[in-house]
CSV table of C-alpha atoms in Angstrom, one decimal:
chain,number,residue,atom,x,y,z
A,1,GLY,CA,82.7,-75.9,124.7
A,2,ALA,CA,80.1,-74.2,127.0
A,3,GLY,CA,77.2,-76.4,128.1
A,4,VAL,CA,73.7,-76.1,128.0
A,5,SER,CA,73.2,-73.1,130.4
A,6,GLN,CA,70.0,-72.4,132.5
A,7,THR,CA,68.8,-69.2,134.2
A,8,PRO,CA,67.7,-68.3,137.5
A,9,SER,CA,68.8,-71.5,139.2
A,10,ASN,CA,65.8,-71.3,141.9
A,11,LYS,CA,62.7,-69.6,141.6
A,12,VAL,CA,60.6,-68.7,144.7
A,13,THR,CA,57.5,-67.5,144.2
A,14,GLU,CA,54.0,-67.4,145.3
A,15,LYS,CA,51.2,-69.6,144.2
A,16,GLY,CA,49.3,-67.7,141.2
A,17,LYS,CA,52.7,-65.6,140.5
A,18,TYR,CA,53.8,-65.9,136.8
A,19,VAL,CA,57.0,-67.2,136.1
A,20,GLU,CA,59.4,-67.5,133.1
A,21,LEU,CA,62.9,-70.2,132.9
A,22,ARG,CA,65.5,-69.6,130.6
A,23,CYS,CA,67.4,-72.0,128.4
A,24,ASP,CA,70.4,-71.6,127.0
A,25,PRO,CA,71.6,-74.7,124.5
A,26,ILE,CA,75.0,-75.6,123.3
A,27,SER,CA,76.3,-73.2,120.2
A,28,GLY,CA,75.0,-75.1,117.0
A,29,HIS,CA,72.3,-77.4,119.0
A,30,THR,CA,69.1,-77.2,116.7
A,31,ALA,CA,67.1,-79.7,118.9
A,32,LEU,CA,65.3,-78.3,122.0
A,33,TYR,CA,63.7,-80.0,125.0
A,34,TRP,CA,62.4,-79.6,128.2
A,35,TYR,CA,62.2,-81.6,130.6
A,36,ARG,CA,60.1,-80.7,134.6
A,37,GLN,CA,61.7,-83.4,137.7
A,38,SER,CA,59.6,-83.9,140.7
A,39,LEU,CA,61.2,-85.0,144.0
A,40,GLY,CA,62.3,-88.4,144.0
A,41,GLN,CA,61.1,-88.9,140.5
A,42,GLY,CA,63.0,-89.4,137.1
A,43,PRO,CA,62.3,-86.0,134.0
A,44,GLU,CA,59.5,-86.0,132.6
A,45,PHE,CA,59.3,-84.7,129.2
A,46,LEU,CA,57.8,-81.3,128.1
A,47,ILE,CA,57.9,-80.3,124.8
A,48,TYR,CA,60.7,-80.0,122.2
A,49,PHE,CA,61.7,-78.0,119.5
A,50,GLN,CA,63.5,-78.6,116.7
A,51,GLY,CA,64.7,-75.1,115.5
A,52,THR,CA,62.0,-72.3,116.2
A,53,GLY,CA,59.1,-74.7,115.9
A,54,ALA,CA,57.4,-76.9,118.5
A,55,ALA,CA,58.1,-80.7,117.5
A,56,ASP,CA,55.7,-82.2,120.4
A,57,ASP,CA,54.1,-79.8,123.5
A,58,SER,CA,52.1,-83.6,123.7
A,59,GLY,CA,54.2,-83.4,128.0
A,60,LEU,CA,52.7,-79.9,128.8
A,61,PRO,CA,50.1,-81.2,131.6
A,62,ASN,CA,47.6,-77.8,130.8
A,63,ASP,CA,47.1,-74.6,129.6
A,64,ARG,CA,49.0,-72.8,132.3
A,65,PHE,CA,52.2,-73.9,130.2
A,66,PHE,CA,53.9,-72.9,127.6
A,67,ALA,CA,57.2,-72.5,126.2
A,68,VAL,CA,58.8,-70.1,123.4
A,69,ARG,CA,62.4,-70.3,121.0
A,70,PRO,CA,61.9,-67.3,119.1
A,71,GLU,CA,65.2,-67.1,116.8
A,72,GLY,CA,65.6,-70.8,117.5
A,73,SER,CA,68.8,-71.0,120.4
A,74,VAL,CA,68.0,-69.3,123.7
A,75,SER,CA,63.9,-70.7,124.6
A,76,THR,CA,62.0,-69.8,128.1
A,77,LEU,CA,59.3,-71.5,130.2
A,78,LYS,CA,56.0,-69.6,130.4
A,79,ILE,CA,53.7,-71.1,133.2
A,80,GLN,CA,50.6,-68.5,134.1
A,81,ARG,CA,49.1,-68.7,137.4
A,82,THR,CA,51.9,-71.2,139.4
A,83,GLU,CA,50.2,-73.8,142.0
A,84,ARG,CA,51.9,-75.6,144.4
A,85,GLY,CA,52.2,-79.0,142.0
A,86,ASP,CA,54.3,-77.1,139.8
A,87,SER,CA,57.0,-77.3,142.7
A,88,ALA,CA,59.7,-78.9,140.8
A,89,VAL,CA,63.2,-78.9,139.0
A,90,TYR,CA,63.2,-77.9,135.5
A,91,LEU,CA,65.8,-79.4,133.1
A,92,CYS,CA,66.4,-77.8,129.5
A,93,ALA,CA,68.4,-80.8,127.0
A,94,SER,CA,69.9,-79.5,123.9
A,95,SER,CA,70.9,-82.2,121.0
A,96,ASN,CA,72.2,-81.7,117.5
A,97,ARG,CA,70.6,-84.5,114.8
A,98,ASP,CA,74.1,-83.4,112.3
A,99,ARG,CA,76.7,-84.4,114.5
A,100,GLY,CA,75.7,-86.7,117.6
A,101,LEU,CA,76.5,-89.9,116.9
A,102,TYR,CA,73.2,-91.3,118.6
A,103,ASN,CA,71.4,-88.1,118.7
A,104,GLU,CA,72.7,-88.1,123.2
A,105,GLN,CA,70.5,-85.1,124.7
A,106,PHE,CA,73.0,-82.5,126.9
A,107,PHE,CA,71.5,-81.3,130.0
A,108,GLY,CA,71.7,-78.0,132.1
A,109,PRO,CA,72.2,-78.2,136.0
A,110,GLY,CA,68.4,-77.2,135.7
A,111,THR,CA,65.9,-74.3,137.8
A,112,ARG,CA,64.7,-75.4,140.9
A,113,LEU,CA,60.9,-73.8,141.3
A,114,THR,CA,59.4,-73.5,144.1
A,115,VAL,CA,55.8,-72.3,144.9
A,116,LEU,CA,54.5,-71.0,148.1
B,1,ALA,CA,52.3,-99.8,132.3
B,2,GLN,CA,55.6,-98.0,132.9
B,3,LYS,CA,57.6,-97.5,129.8
B,4,ILE,CA,61.2,-98.0,132.1
B,5,THR,CA,61.3,-100.0,134.9
B,6,GLN,CA,64.5,-99.3,137.9
B,7,THR,CA,63.8,-102.5,140.3
B,8,GLN,CA,66.7,-101.0,142.8
B,9,PRO,CA,65.9,-97.5,144.5
B,10,GLY,CA,69.3,-97.8,146.3
B,11,MET,CA,72.2,-99.6,146.6
B,12,PHE,CA,75.3,-99.8,148.1
B,13,VAL,CA,78.9,-101.1,146.8
B,14,GLN,CA,82.0,-101.3,148.1
B,15,GLU,CA,85.0,-99.5,146.1
B,16,LYS,CA,87.0,-101.5,143.4
B,17,GLU,CA,83.5,-103.6,142.9
B,18,ALA,CA,81.6,-103.9,140.1
B,19,VAL,CA,78.1,-103.2,140.3
B,20,THR,CA,74.8,-104.0,137.8
B,21,LEU,CA,72.0,-101.7,137.1
B,22,ASP,CA,68.1,-103.0,136.9
B,23,CYS,CA,66.2,-101.7,134.0
B,24,THR,CA,63.8,-102.6,132.1
B,25,TYR,CA,61.9,-101.1,129.3
B,26,ASP,CA,58.0,-102.1,127.6
B,27,THR,CA,57.6,-100.8,123.9
B,28,SER,CA,55.7,-101.9,120.6
B,29,ASP,CA,57.6,-100.5,118.5
B,30,GLN,CA,61.1,-102.5,116.7
B,31,SER,CA,63.0,-99.1,116.8
B,32,TYR,CA,64.6,-97.4,120.0
B,33,GLY,CA,67.1,-96.8,121.9
B,34,LEU,CA,68.1,-97.2,125.7
B,35,PHE,CA,70.8,-94.4,127.5
B,36,TRP,CA,72.0,-93.5,130.8
B,37,TYR,CA,71.8,-91.1,132.7
B,38,LYS,CA,74.4,-90.3,135.7
B,39,GLN,CA,72.9,-87.2,137.9
B,40,PRO,CA,75.8,-86.3,140.6
B,41,SER,CA,74.4,-84.1,143.7
B,42,SER,CA,74.6,-81.1,141.5
B,43,GLY,CA,71.7,-82.1,139.4
B,44,GLU,CA,73.1,-82.3,135.9
B,45,MET,CA,73.0,-85.3,133.7
B,46,ILE,CA,75.1,-87.1,132.2
B,47,PHE,CA,75.5,-89.2,129.2
B,48,LEU,CA,76.7,-92.8,130.2
B,49,ILE,CA,76.5,-95.2,127.1
B,50,TYR,CA,73.8,-95.4,124.2
B,51,GLN,CA,72.6,-98.8,123.0
B,52,GLY,CA,70.3,-98.6,119.6
B,53,SER,CA,67.8,-101.8,119.2
B,54,TYR,CA,68.9,-103.0,116.2
B,55,ASP,CA,72.7,-103.3,117.7
B,56,GLU,CA,74.1,-106.4,117.9
B,57,GLN,CA,76.5,-106.3,119.9
B,58,ASN,CA,76.6,-104.8,124.3
B,59,ALA,CA,77.3,-101.0,124.1
B,60,THR,CA,81.0,-100.5,126.2
B,61,GLU,CA,82.1,-97.0,127.0
B,62,GLY,CA,85.5,-96.9,129.4
B,63,ARG,CA,83.9,-98.2,133.1
B,64,TYR,CA,80.6,-98.6,131.6
B,65,SER,CA,78.5,-101.8,129.4
B,66,LEU,CA,75.1,-102.4,128.4
B,67,ASN,CA,73.6,-105.6,129.4
B,68,PHE,CA,71.2,-106.2,126.6
B,69,GLN,CA,68.5,-108.7,126.3
B,70,LYS,CA,66.2,-107.8,123.9
B,71,ALA,CA,64.1,-110.9,124.3
B,72,ARG,CA,63.9,-110.3,127.9
B,73,LYS,CA,63.8,-106.6,127.0
B,74,SER,CA,66.0,-105.4,129.3
B,75,ALA,CA,69.0,-102.9,129.2
B,76,ASN,CA,71.3,-103.5,132.1
B,77,LEU,CA,74.6,-100.6,133.2
B,78,VAL,CA,77.1,-102.7,135.0
B,79,ILE,CA,80.3,-100.1,135.8
B,80,SER,CA,83.6,-102.1,136.7
B,81,ALA,CA,86.1,-100.8,139.2
B,82,SER,CA,84.0,-98.5,140.9
B,83,GLN,CA,84.9,-94.9,142.2
B,84,LEU,CA,84.0,-93.4,145.4
B,85,GLY,CA,83.3,-90.6,142.0
B,86,ASP,CA,80.6,-93.5,141.0
B,87,SER,CA,77.4,-92.6,143.9
B,88,ALA,CA,75.2,-90.9,142.0
B,89,MET,CA,70.9,-91.5,140.9
B,90,TYR,CA,71.4,-92.7,137.5
B,91,PHE,CA,68.2,-93.0,135.2
B,92,CYS,CA,68.1,-95.5,132.5
B,93,ALA,CA,65.7,-93.8,129.6
B,94,MET,CA,64.4,-95.1,126.3
B,95,ARG,CA,63.6,-92.7,122.6
B,96,GLU,CA,60.9,-94.9,120.3
B,97,GLY,CA,60.8,-95.0,117.4
B,98,PRO,CA,63.7,-94.0,115.6
B,99,ASN,CA,67.6,-92.2,115.9
B,100,PHE,CA,66.1,-89.0,114.3
B,101,GLY,CA,62.7,-89.6,114.3
B,102,ASN,CA,60.3,-88.8,117.8
B,103,GLU,CA,63.3,-87.8,120.1
B,104,LYS,CA,61.7,-87.0,123.4
B,105,LEU,CA,62.7,-89.4,126.3
B,106,THR,CA,61.1,-91.1,128.6
B,107,PHE,CA,62.8,-92.6,132.2
B,108,GLY,CA,62.7,-94.5,134.4
B,109,THR,CA,62.5,-93.5,138.4
B,110,GLY,CA,66.5,-94.0,139.2
B,111,THR,CA,68.9,-95.9,141.1
B,112,ARG,CA,70.2,-94.4,144.1
B,113,LEU,CA,74.5,-95.6,143.7
B,114,THR,CA,76.8,-95.5,146.9
B,115,ILE,CA,80.2,-96.0,147.1
B,116,ILE,CA,81.5,-98.0,149.7
B,117,PRO,CA,85.3,-96.8,150.1
């Protein structure tokens, strides 16, 4: 079946602008995760949803970052007043507690965000 | 302290040779899971192998095996008979707590593996 998809694949914006990044998880996956990967680094956890609710948002760096998953499927990561330091690849992953043997996370291709 | 440490930023290996990618971890939890992911130049993270803290045997998946040394807190990935397609970044990651509790993964900084024909 289809994997995790993310749109757009690339986003260039200007400092101070608002951006939305979208994630479509694997159908039926109840858990959804957002990570941020800066150049030369491993992914860093941002937020985790179980169903519609954010079960852990401890990785969000500040209140400019917000994420929603209103119907328990698609999720949107929203960044207000973007800063140059927000430039990174934003990765989305999903997993299914009921079927995954190890609860492994399946990742999308990421959205490369560039803030000028 | 870093929770996941990968000390090899880059490695070059001859095709068909075996390669070991190092990973050490730091946690006070008794229950945890260790994962290895591969990230080709396309950017997508591909799950390779998993080792649970209570698993007594080292995990194996095809050409991948995990050399788990719990007392030393190391979880090295071994790739046998390397292929050109193995060239990629490799990340070690840890989930602290039981398998279906705390869900977030903590990643290391990765090792870039290049297979030489």
